[in-house]
Amino acid sequence: MISRASYLPRVWMGSQISAKYLPATVRPLSAHLKLTENCQAKCISCDYWKSRWQDGLDTNRAVELLNEIGAAGIHSLRFTGGEPLLRRDLFDILERAQTSLFKQIVLQTNGLLIKKLHREINASPIHRVAVSVDGLKDSNDRIRGIRGYFDLGMEGIRLLRGKEVVLSVTLNRISARELESLAEVAAEAGATIEYNILSQSLYFLKDADLSSMWPEPNDVEEIARFLRDTLERPAFEIDYITRYYNKDGVSEPPCVLGYLQVFVLSNGDVMTGCYPLKPVGNVLRNKLADILASDEYRAQCVSMIRRECPGCTCGVESSLAMRHAISSAFFEIGRLKGRVLPDARNRPSGQGAAGSPA
């Protein structure tokens, strides 16, 4: 079996040189788990709230699944949705599972329940809380469809203790000129900024009003300036986002997300880090380890490298980093040397899609 040390180099060689170098076994580094796809927000950028979803993973299976994820050597776990805090058994699941197996547990939330549940969050093994906020008060509440959303979310954030907190911002037209101010507000609350990119090919965006959020050229300039001057993202990332939003014929990198992330939906379906493609198994029928080891799982990961898919922006920063491996390495070295923001946690979320969970 390939070692963890050689896994990412093999993914790089397989995606950039020849598929023959790809690892024979897929060993994702992180897992995104949807315990529910229900959500109480009413975002114009998302369709989740328009449906009533039936949760398929009960408490016992969820506990088992977390243990299976950890046993597979996956050390990063993200609870997403929907809104994960709507699962009343979330903290029971965390208490019963072997959470010591994880180096990082992330809660992706719309923030509406943080104030109510801040004590439970603070006492939990959650390391990082990512709150979906897309602009300052008026813009955010318009996008998220809930009056008072921004204020309630920020009140909740200020009650968190001992957690890394980030605002997950979907880059859009409505709040493009507020990003600098939003970063200042985040800093005052002890939070940093990460970003997502609008996408048009995800099942939970089918009827979303993305046209009202798609940036105009002047907005794209503001977004690019924010990414460059405030978040200090690498030039290749900014160039991609600029071309993408201007619909200027982007060159899509080979998608490596299948080798880096595994998604598990609330009905038990397992995805190779890609929402547009079909599921490759279901944890209500099989163990996660068996699904990850299956020929079907690996075949779909290889097809993603070849871009045999509808295309989306999920995790595009990881695929761009693989394409620009040398530039990425120097960028990260620069961060470590302190040439960026004092708190160098500003980075894209890896979710990379509008209306993405919470």
mmCIF file of N, CA, C and O in Angstrom, residues 136-186:
data_model
loop_
_atom_site.group_PDB
_atom_site.id
_atom_site.type_symbol
_atom_site.label_atom_id
_atom_site.label_comp_id
_atom_site.label_asym_id
_atom_site.label_seq_id
_atom_site.Cartn_x
_atom_site.Cartn_y
_atom_site.Cartn_z
ATOM 1 N N LEU A 136 -21.951 42.419 4.231
ATOM 2 C CA LEU A 136 -22.365 43.136 5.417
ATOM 3 C C LEU A 136 -23.869 42.984 5.621
ATOM 4 O O LEU A 136 -24.555 42.361 4.808
ATOM 5 N N LYS A 137 -24.394 43.560 6.671
ATOM 6 C CA LYS A 137 -25.746 43.259 7.155
ATOM 7 C C LYS A 137 -26.816 43.245 6.068
ATOM 8 O O LYS A 137 -27.483 42.222 5.847
ATOM 9 N N ASP A 138 -27.035 44.351 5.379
ATOM 10 C CA ASP A 138 -28.138 44.427 4.410
ATOM 11 C C ASP A 138 -27.930 43.476 3.243
ATOM 12 O O ASP A 138 -28.860 42.777 2.827
ATOM 13 N N SER A 139 -26.717 43.456 2.696
ATOM 14 C CA SER A 139 -26.432 42.578 1.556
ATOM 15 C C SER A 139 -26.551 41.117 1.948
ATOM 16 O O SER A 139 -27.152 40.312 1.235
ATOM 17 N N ASN A 140 -25.964 40.768 3.086
ATOM 18 C CA ASN A 140 -26.011 39.382 3.535
ATOM 19 C C ASN A 140 -27.439 38.912 3.772
ATOM 20 O O ASN A 140 -27.834 37.824 3.343
ATOM 21 N N ASP A 141 -28.237 39.728 4.465
ATOM 22 C CA ASP A 141 -29.607 39.321 4.782
ATOM 23 C C ASP A 141 -30.458 39.203 3.526
ATOM 24 O O ASP A 141 -31.358 38.359 3.447
ATOM 25 N N ARG A 142 -30.163 40.023 2.536
ATOM 26 C CA ARG A 142 -30.852 39.891 1.240
ATOM 27 C C ARG A 142 -30.490 38.577 0.572
ATOM 28 O O ARG A 142 -31.354 37.848 0.089
ATOM 29 N N ILE A 143 -29.206 38.256 0.543
ATOM 30 C CA ILE A 143 -28.755 37.016 -0.108
ATOM 31 C C ILE A 143 -29.250 35.796 0.654
ATOM 32 O O ILE A 143 -29.708 34.820 0.048
ATOM 33 N N ARG A 144 -29.196 35.861 1.976
ATOM 34 C CA ARG A 144 -29.530 34.701 2.796
ATOM 35 C C ARG A 144 -31.018 34.585 3.120
ATOM 36 O O ARG A 144 -31.461 33.576 3.663
ATOM 37 N N GLY A 145 -31.795 35.622 2.774
ATOM 38 C CA GLY A 145 -33.248 35.514 2.873
ATOM 39 C C GLY A 145 -33.822 35.555 4.264
ATOM 40 O O GLY A 145 -34.989 35.227 4.465
ATOM 41 N N ILE A 146 -33.021 35.973 5.244
ATOM 42 C CA ILE A 146 -33.484 36.041 6.632
ATOM 43 C C ILE A 146 -33.109 37.396 7.206
ATOM 44 O O ILE A 146 -31.920 37.730 7.315
ATOM 45 N N ARG A 147 -34.110 38.197 7.593
ATOM 46 C CA ARG A 147 -33.812 39.477 8.225
ATOM 47 C C ARG A 147 -33.223 39.216 9.616
ATOM 48 O O ARG A 147 -33.748 38.438 10.395
ATOM 49 N N GLY A 148 -32.114 39.868 9.898
ATOM 50 C CA GLY A 148 -31.442 39.675 11.177
ATOM 51 C C GLY A 148 -30.398 38.569 11.165
ATOM 52 O O GLY A 148 -29.737 38.316 12.184
ATOM 53 N N TYR A 149 -30.225 37.902 10.019
ATOM 54 C CA TYR A 149 -29.258 36.802 9.885
ATOM 55 C C TYR A 149 -27.859 37.251 10.292
ATOM 56 O O TYR A 149 -27.183 36.600 11.104
ATOM 57 N N PHE A 150 -27.409 38.367 9.712
ATOM 58 C CA PHE A 150 -26.034 38.833 9.959
ATOM 59 C C PHE A 150 -25.802 39.103 11.440
ATOM 60 O O PHE A 150 -24.825 38.618 12.022
ATOM 61 N N ASP A 151 -26.703 39.870 12.046
ATOM 62 C CA ASP A 151 -26.524 40.230 13.462
ATOM 63 C C ASP A 151 -26.541 38.995 14.359
ATOM 64 O O ASP A 151 -25.727 38.872 15.283
ATOM 65 N N LEU A 152 -27.459 38.070 14.083
ATOM 66 C CA LEU A 152 -27.559 36.866 14.907
ATOM 67 C C LEU A 152 -26.306 36.010 14.763
ATOM 68 O O LEU A 152 -25.784 35.483 15.759
ATOM 69 N N GLY A 153 -25.815 35.887 13.531
ATOM 70 C CA GLY A 153 -24.607 35.103 13.314
ATOM 71 C C GLY A 153 -23.399 35.690 14.015
ATOM 72 O O GLY A 153 -22.614 34.973 14.649
ATOM 73 N N MET A 154 -23.234 37.021 13.929
ATOM 74 C CA MET A 154 -22.092 37.668 14.565
ATOM 75 C C MET A 154 -22.194 37.602 16.081
ATOM 76 O O MET A 154 -21.177 37.438 16.776
ATOM 77 N N GLU A 155 -23.419 37.694 16.629
ATOM 78 C CA GLU A 155 -23.590 37.535 18.080
ATOM 79 C C GLU A 155 -23.137 36.151 18.513
ATOM 80 O O GLU A 155 -22.479 35.990 19.552
ATOM 81 N N GLY A 156 -23.493 35.148 17.743
ATOM 82 C CA GLY A 156 -23.093 33.792 18.069
ATOM 83 C C GLY A 156 -21.589 33.599 18.012
ATOM 84 O O GLY A 156 -20.984 32.971 18.895
ATOM 85 N N ILE A 157 -20.968 34.159 16.976
ATOM 86 C CA ILE A 157 -19.517 34.044 16.822
ATOM 87 C C ILE A 157 -18.793 34.593 18.047
ATOM 88 O O ILE A 157 -17.812 34.013 18.536
ATOM 89 N N ARG A 158 -19.271 35.710 18.567
ATOM 90 C CA ARG A 158 -18.596 36.356 19.699
ATOM 91 C C ARG A 158 -18.733 35.554 20.992
ATOM 92 O O ARG A 158 -18.050 35.836 21.979
ATOM 93 N N LEU A 159 -19.609 34.543 20.995
ATOM 94 C CA LEU A 159 -19.777 33.690 22.173
ATOM 95 C C LEU A 159 -18.913 32.436 22.120
ATOM 96 O O LEU A 159 -18.849 31.681 23.093
ATOM 97 N N LEU A 160 -18.253 32.216 20.991
ATOM 98 C CA LEU A 160 -17.424 31.016 20.848
ATOM 99 C C LEU A 160 -16.094 31.202 21.571
ATOM 100 O O LEU A 160 -15.524 32.293 21.578
ATOM 101 N N ARG A 161 -15.600 30.121 22.152
ATOM 102 C CA ARG A 161 -14.343 30.151 22.891
ATOM 103 C C ARG A 161 -13.475 28.971 22.467
ATOM 104 O O ARG A 161 -13.933 27.835 22.381
ATOM 105 N N GLY A 162 -12.217 29.251 22.220
ATOM 106 C CA GLY A 162 -11.267 28.188 21.906
ATOM 107 C C GLY A 162 -11.470 27.544 20.553
ATOM 108 O O GLY A 162 -11.005 26.422 20.326
ATOM 109 N N LYS A 163 -12.160 28.247 19.635
ATOM 110 C CA LYS A 163 -12.405 27.717 18.294
ATOM 111 C C LYS A 163 -11.806 28.657 17.248
ATOM 112 O O LYS A 163 -11.845 29.889 17.414
ATOM 113 N N GLU A 164 -11.260 28.094 16.208
ATOM 114 C CA GLU A 164 -10.887 28.904 15.056
ATOM 115 C C GLU A 164 -12.181 29.245 14.318
ATOM 116 O O GLU A 164 -12.991 28.363 14.038
ATOM 117 N N VAL A 165 -12.392 30.513 14.016
ATOM 118 C CA VAL A 165 -13.635 30.941 13.384
ATOM 119 C C VAL A 165 -13.324 31.634 12.063
ATOM 120 O O VAL A 165 -12.425 32.489 11.989
ATOM 121 N N VAL A 166 -14.056 31.268 11.025
ATOM 122 C CA VAL A 166 -13.908 31.910 9.725
ATOM 123 C C VAL A 166 -15.277 32.268 9.181
ATOM 124 O O VAL A 166 -16.275 31.608 9.489
ATOM 125 N N LEU A 167 -15.327 33.325 8.372
ATOM 126 C CA LEU A 167 -16.519 33.651 7.607
ATOM 127 C C LEU A 167 -16.323 33.098 6.202
ATOM 128 O O LEU A 167 -15.343 33.429 5.532
ATOM 129 N N SER A 168 -17.237 32.234 5.776
ATOM 130 C CA SER A 168 -17.172 31.655 4.434
ATOM 131 C C SER A 168 -17.989 32.536 3.498
ATOM 132 O O SER A 168 -19.218 32.567 3.582
ATOM 133 N N VAL A 169 -17.326 33.244 2.616
ATOM 134 C CA VAL A 169 -17.965 34.231 1.751
ATOM 135 C C VAL A 169 -18.017 33.713 0.320
ATOM 136 O O VAL A 169 -16.985 33.358 -0.253
ATOM 137 N N THR A 170 -19.212 33.676 -0.251
ATOM 138 C CA THR A 170 -19.337 33.364 -1.668
ATOM 139 C C THR A 170 -19.142 34.657 -2.447
ATOM 140 O O THR A 170 -19.899 35.618 -2.271
ATOM 141 N N LEU A 171 -18.123 34.712 -3.279
ATOM 142 C CA LEU A 171 -17.799 35.920 -4.034
ATOM 143 C C LEU A 171 -18.918 36.219 -5.017
ATOM 144 O O LEU A 171 -19.246 35.391 -5.872
ATOM 145 N N ASN A 172 -19.508 37.426 -4.911
ATOM 146 C CA ASN A 172 -20.698 37.722 -5.702
ATOM 147 C C ASN A 172 -20.818 39.210 -5.991
ATOM 148 O O ASN A 172 -20.100 40.040 -5.430
ATOM 149 N N ARG A 173 -21.766 39.544 -6.861
ATOM 150 C CA ARG A 173 -21.972 40.922 -7.286
ATOM 151 C C ARG A 173 -22.490 41.823 -6.162
ATOM 152 O O ARG A 173 -22.052 42.962 -6.001
ATOM 153 N N ILE A 174 -23.425 41.307 -5.365
ATOM 154 C CA ILE A 174 -24.136 42.135 -4.394
ATOM 155 C C ILE A 174 -23.202 42.709 -3.340
ATOM 156 O O ILE A 174 -23.339 43.867 -2.929
ATOM 157 N N SER A 175 -22.235 41.928 -2.908
ATOM 158 C CA SER A 175 -21.351 42.389 -1.821
ATOM 159 C C SER A 175 -19.908 42.593 -2.259
ATOM 160 O O SER A 175 -19.014 42.732 -1.423
ATOM 161 N N ALA A 176 -19.655 42.652 -3.564
ATOM 162 C CA ALA A 176 -18.278 42.741 -4.062
ATOM 163 C C ALA A 176 -17.531 43.946 -3.511
ATOM 164 O O ALA A 176 -16.325 43.879 -3.254
ATOM 165 N N ARG A 177 -18.240 45.054 -3.295
ATOM 166 C CA ARG A 177 -17.584 46.281 -2.841
ATOM 167 C C ARG A 177 -17.539 46.391 -1.312
ATOM 168 O O ARG A 177 -17.112 47.421 -0.790
ATOM 169 N N GLU A 178 -17.983 45.352 -0.641
ATOM 170 C CA GLU A 178 -17.993 45.354 0.824
ATOM 171 C C GLU A 178 -16.947 44.436 1.438
ATOM 172 O O GLU A 178 -16.853 44.331 2.654
ATOM 173 N N LEU A 179 -16.183 43.773 0.596
ATOM 174 C CA LEU A 179 -15.318 42.713 1.097
ATOM 175 C C LEU A 179 -14.262 43.219 2.075
ATOM 176 O O LEU A 179 -13.977 42.570 3.086
ATOM 177 N N GLU A 180 -13.668 44.376 1.776
ATOM 178 C CA GLU A 180 -12.664 44.938 2.688
ATOM 179 C C GLU A 180 -13.283 45.218 4.056
ATOM 180 O O GLU A 180 -12.709 44.892 5.099
ATOM 181 N N SER A 181 -14.462 45.840 4.040
ATOM 182 C CA SER A 181 -15.135 46.158 5.311
ATOM 183 C C SER A 181 -15.533 44.889 6.053
ATOM 184 O O SER A 181 -15.454 44.822 7.287
ATOM 185 N N LEU A 182 -15.971 43.878 5.290
ATOM 186 C CA LEU A 182 -16.359 42.617 5.922
ATOM 187 C C LEU A 182 -15.157 41.971 6.598
ATOM 188 O O LEU A 182 -15.277 41.399 7.694
ATOM 189 N N ALA A 183 -13.990 42.051 5.972
ATOM 190 C CA ALA A 183 -12.780 41.491 6.574
ATOM 191 C C ALA A 183 -12.453 42.199 7.890
ATOM 192 O O ALA A 183 -11.996 41.569 8.848
ATOM 193 N N GLU A 184 -12.685 43.509 7.948
ATOM 194 C CA GLU A 184 -12.448 44.256 9.179
ATOM 195 C C GLU A 184 -13.428 43.837 10.273
ATOM 196 O O GLU A 184 -13.038 43.661 11.439
ATOM 197 N N VAL A 185 -14.686 43.664 9.902
ATOM 198 C CA VAL A 185 -15.693 43.215 10.867
ATOM 199 C C VAL A 185 -15.334 41.820 11.389
ATOM 200 O O VAL A 185 -15.442 41.537 12.587
ATOM 201 N N ALA A 186 -14.900 40.956 10.475
ATOM 202 C CA ALA A 186 -14.503 39.602 10.876
ATOM 203 C C ALA A 186 -13.350 39.655 11.865
ATOM 204 O O ALA A 186 -13.360 38.969 12.900
#
